[in-house]
Amino acid sequence: MTCSATHVTEQIRARGFRLTQPRMAILNVLYEAGGHLTPTEIFEHLHPKLPHVSEPTIYRNLDFLRLNGFVRATPTGNGRLEYEIVGHPHHHLRCQDCGTEIEIEHSLLQPLYERLEQSTGYRLTETHHTFLGYCPRCKPKGE
Amino acid sequence: MTCSATHVTEQIRARGFRLTQPRMAILNVLYEAGGHLTPTEIFEHLHPKLPHVSEPTIYRNLDFLRLNGFVRATPTGNGRLEYEIVGHPHHHLRCQDCGTEIEIEHSLLQPLYERLEQSTGYRLTETHHTFLGYCPRCKPKGE
DNA sequence: GTGCTTATTGTAACTTATTACAATAAAAAG
DNA sequence: CTTTTTATTGTAATAAGTTACAATAAGCAC
């Protein structure tokens, strides 16, 4: 387990929640993957080693981890959610033709967030956005 | 049928597609609703009058209408999609506490889009984003 | 370690979304 | 109007996501 994974597990116990086998396993899969995974992908990663871990447990724990700020839910544009370990805040830019994705720092969106907060009175919580478009390679096709 | 609905149906035929009963009915429901609806909501609106129209037809037509630019799919943040008639490009700002939604003009995001395009080489297609946060009324609770 | 408390889990049932393919009906031609 | 073509549909089966509730096991006290 990585250093930051240990930090998360300590946090979970410190907040009075239980450190169960499925919960740790889900975190480990997300850490090992590095990027974002769908609930089904996580289930498939886990199933060989822990065949008793059920889908509802995956969904409930992902929601639990999200509400506690340990993972982020990223809407993929097709109306499904993927999950990833919370690191630095960022967003994605995905090519709708070939699927290539690049990360963009949240700092690029910060000015927009501030402008939106001023003009609407809302306080925005930083969440993940996926911007769709055509990557430089596929751009000619899209035109 | 409204003027712009007529425009859409003409466009569909002009592009060589067929103007079927389910397709028109789905468009009408979206026009009458004014805002965004889930596929299931559309199905429920339609079912009393057209009981033979099936769910797959709803999903396929929403996808068809989206690909042809007549409706917009809006990810709601919970991992589902809602659909609405394409009018002026806009986004939503939703309160994660009480659910209140307000619209913001896409023009507010245009500068960001241009900056992203310059720094990444991608060409962004205008899509809908839902920004989550707390509305002025619920802001105190979220703090 | 043993027992208690209750957060968390698995099972079962259900809702929502998607796919495959044969049947249908919209549009065009005769 | 009738026939032909094929985009579009409905049916049936499946995948993905959610809910309800009784069973389990994590953490705590003894």
mmCIF file of C-alpha atoms (C1' of nucleotides) in Angstrom:
data_model
loop_
_atom_site.group_PDB
_atom_site.id
_atom_site.type_symbol
_atom_site.label_atom_id
_atom_site.label_comp_id
_atom_site.label_asym_id
_atom_site.label_seq_id
_atom_site.Cartn_x
_atom_site.Cartn_y
_atom_site.Cartn_z
ATOM 1 C CA MET A 1 0.000 0.000 0.000
ATOM 2 C CA THR A 2 1.305 3.433 -0.888
ATOM 3 C CA CYS A 3 1.976 6.188 1.605
ATOM 4 C CA SER A 4 -1.122 8.182 0.649
ATOM 5 C CA ALA A 5 -3.262 5.048 0.756
ATOM 6 C CA THR A 6 -2.169 4.626 4.374
ATOM 7 C CA HIS A 7 -3.127 8.234 4.986
ATOM 8 C CA VAL A 8 -6.619 7.577 3.634
ATOM 9 C CA THR A 9 -7.146 4.455 5.733
ATOM 10 C CA GLU A 10 -6.040 6.338 8.827
ATOM 11 C CA GLN A 11 -8.447 9.137 7.978
ATOM 12 C CA ILE A 12 -11.318 6.688 7.576
ATOM 13 C CA ARG A 13 -10.754 5.259 11.039
ATOM 14 C CA ALA A 14 -10.129 8.666 12.560
ATOM 15 C CA ARG A 15 -13.554 9.771 11.314
ATOM 16 C CA GLY A 16 -15.170 6.814 13.062
ATOM 17 C CA PHE A 17 -15.808 4.666 10.006
ATOM 18 C CA ARG A 18 -14.804 1.045 9.629
ATOM 19 C CA LEU A 19 -11.926 -0.210 7.598
ATOM 20 C CA THR A 20 -13.468 -3.194 5.886
ATOM 21 C CA GLN A 21 -11.903 -5.583 3.418
ATOM 22 C CA PRO A 22 -14.058 -4.470 0.463
ATOM 23 C CA ARG A 23 -13.411 -0.809 1.249
ATOM 24 C CA MET A 24 -9.640 -1.278 1.325
ATOM 25 C CA ALA A 25 -9.696 -3.462 -1.761
ATOM 26 C CA ILE A 26 -11.582 -0.816 -3.754
ATOM 27 C CA LEU A 27 -9.106 1.859 -2.688
ATOM 28 C CA ASN A 28 -6.187 -0.370 -3.664
ATOM 29 C CA VAL A 29 -7.605 -1.055 -7.104
ATOM 30 C CA LEU A 30 -8.020 2.688 -7.665
ATOM 31 C CA TYR A 31 -4.486 3.397 -6.451
ATOM 32 C CA GLU A 32 -2.982 0.684 -8.628
ATOM 33 C CA ALA A 33 -4.965 1.776 -11.678
ATOM 34 C CA GLY A 34 -3.619 5.312 -11.357
ATOM 35 C CA GLY A 35 -6.442 6.719 -13.453
ATOM 36 C CA HIS A 36 -10.193 6.498 -13.465
ATOM 37 C CA LEU A 37 -12.255 3.310 -13.504
ATOM 38 C CA THR A 38 -15.933 2.487 -13.862
ATOM 39 C CA PRO A 39 -17.700 0.631 -11.044
ATOM 40 C CA THR A 40 -17.918 -2.408 -13.312
ATOM 41 C CA GLU A 41 -14.190 -2.297 -14.034
ATOM 42 C CA ILE A 42 -13.499 -2.186 -10.312
ATOM 43 C CA PHE A 43 -15.822 -5.136 -9.800
ATOM 44 C CA GLU A 44 -14.004 -7.110 -12.461
ATOM 45 C CA HIS A 45 -10.595 -6.292 -10.958
ATOM 46 C CA LEU A 46 -11.772 -7.422 -7.537
ATOM 47 C CA HIS A 47 -13.816 -10.475 -8.433
ATOM 48 C CA PRO A 48 -10.987 -12.998 -9.005
ATOM 49 C CA LYS A 49 -9.430 -12.326 -5.605
ATOM 50 C CA LEU A 50 -12.553 -11.470 -3.599
ATOM 51 C CA PRO A 51 -15.459 -13.215 -5.308
ATOM 52 C CA HIS A 52 -17.817 -12.456 -2.440
ATOM 53 C CA VAL A 53 -17.621 -8.660 -2.906
ATOM 54 C CA SER A 54 -20.867 -7.619 -4.551
ATOM 55 C CA GLU A 55 -21.797 -4.799 -6.913
ATOM 56 C CA PRO A 56 -23.926 -2.879 -4.410
ATOM 57 C CA THR A 57 -20.905 -2.790 -2.097
ATOM 58 C CA ILE A 58 -18.807 -1.303 -4.886
ATOM 59 C CA TYR A 59 -21.358 1.418 -5.577
ATOM 60 C CA ARG A 60 -21.953 2.163 -1.911
ATOM 61 C CA ASN A 61 -18.260 2.412 -1.138
ATOM 62 C CA LEU A 62 -17.517 4.591 -4.137
ATOM 63 C CA ASP A 63 -20.252 6.903 -2.941
ATOM 64 C CA PHE A 64 -18.917 6.781 0.605
ATOM 65 C CA LEU A 65 -15.359 7.524 -0.551
ATOM 66 C CA ARG A 66 -16.628 10.353 -2.731
ATOM 67 C CA LEU A 67 -18.648 11.974 0.045
ATOM 68 C CA ASN A 68 -15.587 11.813 2.263
ATOM 69 C CA GLY A 69 -13.405 13.398 -0.370
ATOM 70 C CA PHE A 70 -11.133 10.412 -1.028
ATOM 71 C CA VAL A 71 -12.214 9.755 -4.591
ATOM 72 C CA ARG A 72 -13.679 11.904 -7.318
ATOM 73 C CA ALA A 73 -16.582 10.975 -9.607
ATOM 74 C CA THR A 74 -15.959 12.055 -13.170
ATOM 75 C CA PRO A 75 -18.930 12.218 -15.560
ATOM 76 C CA THR A 76 -17.683 10.771 -18.839
ATOM 77 C CA GLY A 77 -20.013 12.518 -21.255
ATOM 78 C CA ASN A 78 -21.895 9.310 -22.089
ATOM 79 C CA GLY A 79 -23.848 9.636 -18.861
ATOM 80 C CA ARG A 80 -21.831 7.250 -16.746
ATOM 81 C CA LEU A 81 -19.494 7.949 -13.873
ATOM 82 C CA GLU A 82 -15.870 6.922 -13.456
ATOM 83 C CA TYR A 83 -13.965 7.152 -10.207
ATOM 84 C CA GLU A 84 -10.390 8.059 -9.346
ATOM 85 C CA ILE A 85 -8.261 8.842 -6.327
ATOM 86 C CA VAL A 86 -8.365 12.511 -5.433
ATOM 87 C CA GLY A 87 -5.036 14.072 -6.229
ATOM 88 C CA HIS A 88 -4.559 17.577 -7.528
ATOM 89 C CA PRO A 89 -7.789 19.046 -8.888
ATOM 90 C CA HIS A 90 -8.017 18.678 -12.629
ATOM 91 C CA HIS A 91 -10.393 18.156 -15.535
ATOM 92 C CA HIS A 92 -10.318 16.157 -18.710
ATOM 93 C CA LEU A 93 -10.420 16.996 -22.357
ATOM 94 C CA ARG A 94 -11.539 14.040 -24.436
ATOM 95 C CA CYS A 95 -11.478 13.503 -28.178
ATOM 96 C CA GLN A 96 -14.924 12.350 -29.240
ATOM 97 C CA ASP A 97 -13.423 10.584 -32.235
ATOM 98 C CA CYS A 98 -10.461 8.539 -30.959
ATOM 99 C CA GLY A 99 -11.095 8.844 -27.221
ATOM 100 C CA THR A 100 -7.676 10.275 -26.365
ATOM 101 C CA GLU A 101 -7.768 12.143 -23.080
ATOM 102 C CA ILE A 102 -5.572 14.833 -21.636
ATOM 103 C CA GLU A 103 -5.621 16.395 -18.208
ATOM 104 C CA ILE A 104 -5.971 20.118 -17.599
ATOM 105 C CA GLU A 105 -5.226 21.809 -14.320
ATOM 106 C CA HIS A 106 -8.148 23.194 -12.384
ATOM 107 C CA SER A 107 -6.235 26.443 -12.039
ATOM 108 C CA LEU A 108 -7.154 27.154 -15.666
ATOM 109 C CA LEU A 109 -10.815 27.132 -14.678
ATOM 110 C CA GLN A 110 -10.388 29.052 -11.443
ATOM 111 C CA PRO A 111 -11.009 32.484 -12.995
ATOM 112 C CA LEU A 112 -14.246 31.187 -14.537
ATOM 113 C CA TYR A 113 -15.327 29.715 -11.202
ATOM 114 C CA GLU A 114 -14.768 33.042 -9.493
ATOM 115 C CA ARG A 115 -16.666 34.924 -12.162
ATOM 116 C CA LEU A 116 -19.570 32.484 -11.917
ATOM 117 C CA GLU A 117 -19.652 32.773 -8.133
ATOM 118 C CA GLN A 118 -19.757 36.558 -8.349
ATOM 119 C CA SER A 119 -22.492 36.739 -10.952
ATOM 120 C CA THR A 120 -24.751 34.060 -9.438
ATOM 121 C CA GLY A 121 -24.176 34.152 -5.690
ATOM 122 C CA TYR A 122 -23.589 30.403 -5.691
ATOM 123 C CA ARG A 123 -20.537 28.905 -4.009
ATOM 124 C CA LEU A 124 -19.082 26.333 -6.371
ATOM 125 C CA THR A 125 -17.602 23.129 -5.099
ATOM 126 C CA GLU A 126 -14.724 22.024 -7.243
ATOM 127 C CA THR A 127 -15.876 19.064 -9.293
ATOM 128 C CA HIS A 128 -14.593 17.358 -12.357
ATOM 129 C CA HIS A 129 -15.602 18.272 -15.903
ATOM 130 C CA THR A 130 -14.994 16.448 -19.129
ATOM 131 C CA PHE A 131 -14.799 18.733 -22.147
ATOM 132 C CA LEU A 132 -15.521 17.040 -25.440
ATOM 133 C CA GLY A 133 -13.909 17.951 -28.720
ATOM 134 C CA TYR A 134 -11.490 16.797 -31.383
ATOM 135 C CA CYS A 135 -7.802 16.238 -30.654
ATOM 136 C CA PRO A 136 -5.245 17.770 -33.011
ATOM 137 C CA ARG A 137 -4.960 14.478 -34.889
ATOM 138 C CA CYS A 138 -8.714 14.015 -35.458
ATOM 139 C CA LYS A 139 -9.531 17.699 -35.894
ATOM 140 C CA PRO A 140 -9.416 17.549 -39.730
ATOM 141 C CA LYS A 141 -12.118 14.812 -39.777
ATOM 142 C CA GLY A 142 -14.359 16.864 -37.545
ATOM 143 C CA GLU A 143 -14.307 19.829 -39.893
ATOM 144 C CA MET B 1 -46.686 22.202 -33.128
ATOM 145 C CA THR B 2 -44.531 25.254 -32.605
ATOM 146 C CA CYS B 3 -42.748 27.078 -35.381
ATOM 147 C CA SER B 4 -39.332 25.752 -34.443
ATOM 148 C CA ALA B 5 -40.685 22.230 -34.099
ATOM 149 C CA THR B 6 -41.827 22.487 -37.709
ATOM 150 C CA HIS B 7 -38.343 23.652 -38.615
ATOM 151 C CA VAL B 8 -36.846 20.552 -36.977
ATOM 152 C CA THR B 9 -39.192 18.144 -38.696
ATOM 153 C CA GLU B 10 -38.446 19.765 -42.042
ATOM 154 C CA GLN B 11 -34.726 19.454 -41.332
ATOM 155 C CA ILE B 12 -35.088 15.769 -40.511
ATOM 156 C CA ARG B 13 -36.744 15.062 -43.832
ATOM 157 C CA ALA B 14 -34.381 17.316 -45.718
ATOM 158 C CA ARG B 15 -31.480 15.261 -44.400
ATOM 159 C CA GLY B 16 -33.063 12.080 -45.714
ATOM 160 C CA PHE B 17 -34.324 10.684 -42.423
ATOM 161 C CA ARG B 18 -37.830 9.524 -41.730
ATOM 162 C CA LEU B 19 -40.422 11.408 -39.779
ATOM 163 C CA THR B 20 -41.900 8.635 -37.693
ATOM 164 C CA GLN B 21 -44.632 8.852 -35.090
ATOM 165 C CA PRO B 22 -42.356 8.048 -32.117
ATOM 166 C CA ARG B 23 -39.755 10.546 -33.309
ATOM 167 C CA MET B 24 -42.282 13.379 -33.584
ATOM 168 C CA ALA B 25 -43.886 12.431 -30.276
ATOM 169 C CA ILE B 26 -40.534 12.594 -28.465
ATOM 170 C CA LEU B 27 -39.812 16.001 -29.962
ATOM 171 C CA ASN B 28 -43.234 17.260 -28.938
ATOM 172 C CA VAL B 29 -42.828 16.090 -25.356
ATOM 173 C CA LEU B 30 -39.491 17.908 -25.161
ATOM 174 C CA TYR B 31 -40.984 21.069 -26.670
ATOM 175 C CA GLU B 32 -43.944 21.032 -24.327
ATOM 176 C CA ALA B 33 -41.776 20.362 -21.279
ATOM 177 C CA GLY B 34 -39.632 23.388 -22.066
ATOM 178 C CA GLY B 35 -36.761 22.092 -19.930
ATOM 179 C CA HIS B 36 -34.797 18.888 -19.674
ATOM 180 C CA LEU B 37 -36.272 15.418 -19.175
ATOM 181 C CA THR B 38 -34.840 11.982 -18.494
ATOM 182 C CA PRO B 39 -35.494 9.184 -21.001
ATOM 183 C CA THR B 40 -37.751 7.550 -18.420
ATOM 184 C CA GLU B 41 -39.746 10.740 -17.941
ATOM 185 C CA ILE B 42 -40.230 10.965 -21.686
ATOM 186 C CA PHE B 43 -41.350 7.344 -21.757
ATOM 187 C CA GLU B 44 -43.889 8.027 -19.017
ATOM 188 C CA HIS B 45 -45.224 11.106 -20.797
ATOM 189 C CA LEU B 46 -45.642 9.132 -23.997
ATOM 190 C CA HIS B 47 -46.957 5.845 -22.663
ATOM 191 C CA PRO B 48 -50.608 6.815 -22.020
ATOM 192 C CA LYS B 49 -51.105 8.094 -25.566
ATOM 193 C CA LEU B 50 -48.726 5.800 -27.453
ATOM 194 C CA PRO B 51 -48.413 2.605 -25.403
ATOM 195 C CA HIS B 52 -46.592 0.804 -28.185
ATOM 196 C CA VAL B 53 -43.572 3.141 -28.120
ATOM 197 C CA SER B 54 -40.788 1.249 -26.389
ATOM 198 C CA GLU B 55 -37.826 2.350 -24.270
ATOM 199 C CA PRO B 56 -35.157 1.395 -26.831
ATOM 200 C CA THR B 57 -36.932 3.654 -29.316
ATOM 201 C CA ILE B 58 -36.759 6.539 -26.838
ATOM 202 C CA TYR B 59 -33.032 6.048 -26.267
ATOM 203 C CA ARG B 60 -32.275 5.568 -29.954
ATOM 204 C CA ASN B 61 -34.212 8.646 -30.978
ATOM 205 C CA LEU B 62 -32.694 10.816 -28.271
ATOM 206 C CA ASP B 63 -29.289 9.726 -29.541
ATOM 207 C CA PHE B 64 -30.354 10.357 -33.114
ATOM 208 C CA LEU B 65 -31.692 13.811 -32.278
ATOM 209 C CA ARG B 66 -28.538 14.615 -30.331
ATOM 210 C CA LEU B 67 -26.219 13.522 -33.148
ATOM 211 C CA ASN B 68 -28.210 15.713 -35.512
ATOM 212 C CA GLY B 69 -28.010 18.677 -33.186
ATOM 213 C CA PHE B 70 -31.721 18.958 -32.388
ATOM 214 C CA VAL B 71 -31.462 18.091 -28.707
ATOM 215 C CA ARG B 72 -28.727 18.404 -26.140
ATOM 216 C CA ALA B 73 -27.727 15.737 -23.583
ATOM 217 C CA THR B 74 -26.993 17.264 -20.217
ATOM 218 C CA PRO B 75 -25.041 15.168 -17.690
ATOM 219 C CA THR B 76 -26.731 15.760 -14.350
ATOM 220 C CA GLY B 77 -23.802 15.011 -12.081
ATOM 221 C CA ASN B 78 -25.351 11.812 -10.739
ATOM 222 C CA GLY B 79 -24.223 9.925 -13.808
ATOM 223 C CA ARG B 80 -27.427 10.109 -15.783
ATOM 224 C CA LEU B 81 -28.335 12.115 -18.859
ATOM 225 C CA GLU B 82 -31.239 14.473 -19.386
ATOM 226 C CA TYR B 83 -32.328 15.816 -22.745
ATOM 227 C CA GLU B 84 -33.649 19.149 -23.915
ATOM 228 C CA ILE B 85 -34.366 21.013 -27.124
ATOM 229 C CA VAL B 86 -31.346 22.882 -28.416
ATOM 230 C CA GLY B 87 -31.908 26.594 -28.008
ATOM 231 C CA HIS B 88 -29.224 29.054 -27.155
ATOM 232 C CA PRO B 89 -26.097 27.346 -25.777
ATOM 233 C CA HIS B 90 -26.036 27.391 -21.997
ATOM 234 C CA HIS B 91 -24.935 25.496 -18.916
ATOM 235 C CA HIS B 92 -26.413 24.814 -15.530
ATOM 236 C CA LEU B 93 -25.449 25.630 -12.007
ATOM 237 C CA ARG B 94 -27.078 23.287 -9.534
ATOM 238 C CA CYS B 95 -27.324 23.489 -5.774
ATOM 239 C CA GLN B 96 -26.215 20.140 -4.388
ATOM 240 C CA ASP B 97 -28.332 20.711 -1.307
ATOM 241 C CA CYS B 98 -31.784 21.842 -2.505
ATOM 242 C CA GLY B 99 -31.428 21.060 -6.209
ATOM 243 C CA THR B 100 -32.255 24.561 -7.440
ATOM 244 C CA GLU B 101 -30.873 25.134 -10.909
ATOM 245 C CA ILE B 102 -30.021 28.283 -12.770
ATOM 246 C CA GLU B 103 -28.924 28.729 -16.352
ATOM 247 C CA ILE B 104 -25.733 30.470 -17.376
ATOM 248 C CA GLU B 105 -24.973 31.662 -20.858
ATOM 249 C CA HIS B 106 -22.304 29.801 -22.779
ATOM 250 C CA SER B 107 -20.756 33.144 -23.634
ATOM 251 C CA LEU B 108 -19.434 33.241 -20.081
ATOM 252 C CA LEU B 109 -17.405 30.107 -20.813
ATOM 253 C CA GLN B 110 -16.298 31.157 -24.276
ATOM 254 C CA PRO B 111 -13.039 32.761 -23.116
ATOM 255 C CA LEU B 112 -12.146 29.580 -21.223
ATOM 256 C CA TYR B 113 -12.922 27.468 -24.289
ATOM 257 C CA GLU B 114 -10.635 29.596 -26.405
ATOM 258 C CA ARG B 115 -7.849 29.430 -23.870
ATOM 259 C CA LEU B 116 -8.189 25.642 -23.643
ATOM 260 C CA GLU B 117 -8.139 25.293 -27.405
ATOM 261 C CA GLN B 118 -4.987 27.365 -27.658
ATOM 262 C CA SER B 119 -3.107 25.537 -24.918
ATOM 263 C CA THR B 120 -4.084 22.005 -25.959
ATOM 264 C CA GLY B 121 -4.569 22.060 -29.722
ATOM 265 C CA TYR B 122 -7.977 20.447 -29.302
ATOM 266 C CA ARG B 123 -11.046 21.890 -30.973
ATOM 267 C CA LEU B 124 -13.847 21.911 -28.427
ATOM 268 C CA THR B 125 -17.399 21.159 -29.391
ATOM 269 C CA GLU B 126 -19.841 23.126 -27.343
ATOM 270 C CA THR B 127 -21.443 20.754 -24.876
ATOM 271 C CA HIS B 128 -23.385 21.218 -21.723
ATOM 272 C CA HIS B 129 -21.834 21.341 -18.259
ATOM 273 C CA THR B 130 -23.480 21.198 -14.872
ATOM 274 C CA PHE B 131 -21.533 23.005 -12.169
ATOM 275 C CA LEU B 132 -22.293 21.844 -8.648
ATOM 276 C CA GLY B 133 -22.257 24.067 -5.599
ATOM 277 C CA TYR B 134 -24.428 25.710 -3.005
ATOM 278 C CA CYS B 135 -27.032 28.313 -3.869
ATOM 279 C CA PRO B 136 -27.112 31.570 -1.882
ATOM 280 C CA ARG B 137 -29.833 30.153 0.357
ATOM 281 C CA CYS B 138 -28.037 26.891 1.201
ATOM 282 C CA LYS B 139 -24.528 28.355 1.259
ATOM 283 C CA PRO B 140 -24.468 28.778 5.055
ATOM 284 C CA LYS B 141 -25.158 25.052 5.570
ATOM 285 C CA GLY B 142 -22.307 24.095 3.275
ATOM 286 C CA GLU B 143 -19.801 26.099 5.256
ATOM 287 C "C1'" DG C 1 -10.012 -13.630 24.384
ATOM 288 C "C1'" DT C 2 -15.467 -12.991 24.879
ATOM 289 C "C1'" DG C 3 -19.409 -10.501 24.181
ATOM 290 C "C1'" DC C 4 -21.852 -6.217 22.673
ATOM 291 C "C1'" DT C 5 -23.098 -2.621 19.390
ATOM 292 C "C1'" DT C 6 -24.027 -1.136 15.028
ATOM 293 C "C1'" DA C 7 -21.787 0.145 10.561
ATOM 294 C "C1'" DT C 8 -21.325 -2.462 6.668
ATOM 295 C "C1'" DT C 9 -22.203 -6.303 3.831
ATOM 296 C "C1'" DG C 10 -24.631 -9.919 0.753
ATOM 297 C "C1'" DT C 11 -28.847 -11.521 -1.148
ATOM 298 C "C1'" DA C 12 -32.783 -10.793 -3.756
ATOM 299 C "C1'" DA C 13 -35.682 -7.931 -6.229
ATOM 300 C "C1'" DC C 14 -36.117 -4.075 -8.974
ATOM 301 C "C1'" DT C 15 -35.257 0.016 -12.113
ATOM 302 C "C1'" DT C 16 -32.727 2.017 -15.835
ATOM 303 C "C1'" DA C 17 -30.017 1.498 -20.031
ATOM 304 C "C1'" DT C 18 -28.286 -1.194 -24.107
ATOM 305 C "C1'" DT C 19 -27.904 -4.701 -27.792
ATOM 306 C "C1'" DA C 20 -29.462 -8.070 -31.530
ATOM 307 C "C1'" DC C 21 -32.457 -9.109 -34.855
ATOM 308 C "C1'" DA C 22 -36.685 -10.026 -37.180
ATOM 309 C "C1'" DA C 23 -41.014 -7.291 -38.255
ATOM 310 C "C1'" DT C 24 -42.904 -2.950 -39.751
ATOM 311 C "C1'" DA C 25 -44.002 1.229 -42.017
ATOM 312 C "C1'" DA C 26 -42.149 5.757 -44.220
ATOM 313 C "C1'" DA C 27 -40.721 7.494 -48.467
ATOM 314 C "C1'" DA C 28 -39.873 7.018 -53.383
ATOM 315 C "C1'" DA C 29 -40.767 4.903 -57.906
ATOM 316 C "C1'" DG C 30 -43.726 2.900 -61.124
ATOM 317 C "C1'" DC D 1 -52.937 3.207 -55.854
ATOM 318 C "C1'" DT D 2 -49.456 -0.557 -55.622
ATOM 319 C "C1'" DT D 3 -44.859 -2.082 -55.131
ATOM 320 C "C1'" DT D 4 -40.189 -1.706 -53.568
ATOM 321 C "C1'" DT D 5 -36.564 -0.308 -50.536
ATOM 322 C "C1'" DT D 6 -34.606 0.139 -46.237
ATOM 323 C "C1'" DA D 7 -34.631 3.213 -42.095
ATOM 324 C "C1'" DT D 8 -36.872 2.528 -38.038
ATOM 325 C "C1'" DT D 9 -39.371 -0.043 -34.829
ATOM 326 C "C1'" DG D 10 -40.822 -3.680 -31.184
ATOM 327 C "C1'" DT D 11 -39.632 -7.822 -28.861
ATOM 328 C "C1'" DA D 12 -36.665 -10.389 -26.129
ATOM 329 C "C1'" DA D 13 -32.533 -10.771 -23.759
ATOM 330 C "C1'" DT D 14 -28.854 -8.662 -21.355
ATOM 331 C "C1'" DA D 15 -25.990 -5.231 -18.784
ATOM 332 C "C1'" DA D 16 -25.619 -1.544 -15.448
ATOM 333 C "C1'" DG D 17 -27.165 0.688 -11.366
ATOM 334 C "C1'" DT D 18 -30.200 0.955 -7.079
ATOM 335 C "C1'" DT D 19 -33.013 -0.256 -3.028
ATOM 336 C "C1'" DA D 20 -34.648 -3.024 1.125
ATOM 337 C "C1'" DC D 21 -33.600 -5.725 4.646
ATOM 338 C "C1'" DA D 22 -31.772 -9.471 7.268
ATOM 339 C "C1'" DA D 23 -27.009 -11.397 8.233
ATOM 340 C "C1'" DT D 24 -22.291 -10.341 9.286
ATOM 341 C "C1'" DA D 25 -18.096 -8.685 11.139
ATOM 342 C "C1'" DA D 26 -15.304 -4.334 12.671
ATOM 343 C "C1'" DG D 27 -14.280 -1.917 16.600
ATOM 344 C "C1'" DC D 28 -14.857 -1.237 21.471
ATOM 345 C "C1'" DA D 29 -15.474 -2.534 26.452
ATOM 346 C "C1'" DC D 30 -14.759 -5.854 29.637
#
